Amino acid sequence: GGLTYREGIYITEEIHSTGLLSALDLVEVNPRLAVSEEEAKATASLAVDVIASSFGQTREGGHIVYDQLPTP
């Protein structure tokens, strides 16, 4: 279970856009659970991405923001 990377980034971007974020607590990133050093580095990198997104870093590329769903 849990969120995908894209879901986590989307949520933190939306939270940042409210301007209401005043604190952030990353509960745990445990590199000892990784099978390899490469996996541990990837996990830490993902955590940094989520934190950075919370503070306003955005993904590359453009996307259309809809105020309402487009009609079919």
Short mmCIF file of C-alpha atoms in Angstrom, two decimals:
data_model
loop_
_atom_site.label_atom_id
_atom_site.label_comp_id
_atom_site.label_asym_id
_atom_site.label_seq_id
_atom_site.Cartn_x
_atom_site.Cartn_y
_atom_site.Cartn_z
CA GLY A 1 0.00 0.00 0.00
CA GLY A 2 0.90 3.63 0.16
CA LEU A 3 1.25 6.42 -2.34
CA THR A 4 3.15 6.29 -5.59
CA TYR A 5 5.93 8.79 -6.23
CA ARG A 6 3.71 10.79 -8.59
CA GLU A 7 0.86 10.90 -6.06
CA GLY A 8 3.21 12.09 -3.31
CA ILE A 9 4.68 14.82 -5.47
CA TYR A 10 1.24 15.95 -6.68
CA ILE A 11 -0.07 16.17 -3.11
CA THR A 12 2.93 18.13 -1.86
CA GLU A 13 2.75 20.52 -4.84
CA GLU A 14 -0.91 21.16 -4.09
CA ILE A 15 -0.20 21.70 -0.39
CA HIS A 16 2.56 24.18 -1.26
CA SER A 17 0.23 26.05 -3.61
CA THR A 18 -2.12 26.82 -0.70
CA GLY A 19 0.58 28.82 1.07
CA LEU A 20 -0.54 27.26 4.35
CA LEU A 21 2.38 24.88 4.97
CA SER A 22 4.17 25.96 8.14
CA ALA A 23 6.02 22.78 9.18
CA LEU A 24 7.10 19.46 7.71
CA ASP A 25 8.05 16.25 9.49
CA LEU A 26 9.59 13.39 7.54
CA VAL A 27 8.88 10.35 9.68
CA GLU A 28 11.46 7.85 8.45
CA VAL A 29 13.78 6.90 5.63
CA ASN A 30 15.62 3.72 6.65
CA PRO A 31 18.50 2.83 4.30
CA ARG A 32 19.14 -0.43 6.17
CA LEU A 33 15.95 -1.84 4.66
CA ALA A 34 17.37 -1.43 1.15
CA VAL A 35 18.70 -4.44 -0.73
CA SER A 36 21.56 -2.46 -2.31
CA GLU A 37 23.33 0.86 -1.95
CA GLU A 38 21.71 1.97 -5.21
CA GLU A 39 18.24 1.28 -3.77
CA ALA A 40 19.10 3.18 -0.58
CA LYS A 41 20.25 6.20 -2.61
CA ALA A 42 17.09 6.08 -4.74
CA THR A 43 14.90 6.01 -1.62
CA ALA A 44 16.74 8.97 -0.10
CA SER A 45 16.48 10.85 -3.40
CA LEU A 46 12.72 10.30 -3.52
CA ALA A 47 12.38 11.61 0.04
CA VAL A 48 14.36 14.74 -0.91
CA ASP A 49 12.12 15.23 -3.96
CA VAL A 50 8.98 15.09 -1.81
CA ILE A 51 10.43 17.55 0.71
CA ALA A 52 11.61 19.93 -2.04
CA SER A 53 8.20 19.79 -3.67
CA SER A 54 6.64 20.78 -0.34
CA PHE A 55 8.76 23.92 -0.42
CA GLY A 56 7.90 24.85 -4.00
CA GLN A 57 10.20 22.90 -6.31
CA THR A 58 8.17 21.85 -9.34
CA ARG A 59 8.56 19.03 -11.81
CA GLU A 60 9.90 19.77 -15.26
CA GLY A 61 7.46 19.95 -18.12
CA GLY A 62 4.15 21.63 -18.50
CA HIS A 63 0.72 20.44 -17.68
CA ILE A 64 -2.71 21.92 -18.14
CA VAL A 65 -4.52 22.91 -14.97
CA TYR A 66 -8.27 22.59 -15.24
CA ASP A 67 -10.54 24.51 -12.90
CA GLN A 68 -13.21 22.08 -13.95
CA LEU A 69 -13.26 18.81 -15.83
CA PRO A 70 -13.41 19.21 -19.61
CA THR A 71 -16.67 18.16 -21.21
CA PRO A 72 -16.48 15.11 -23.45
#
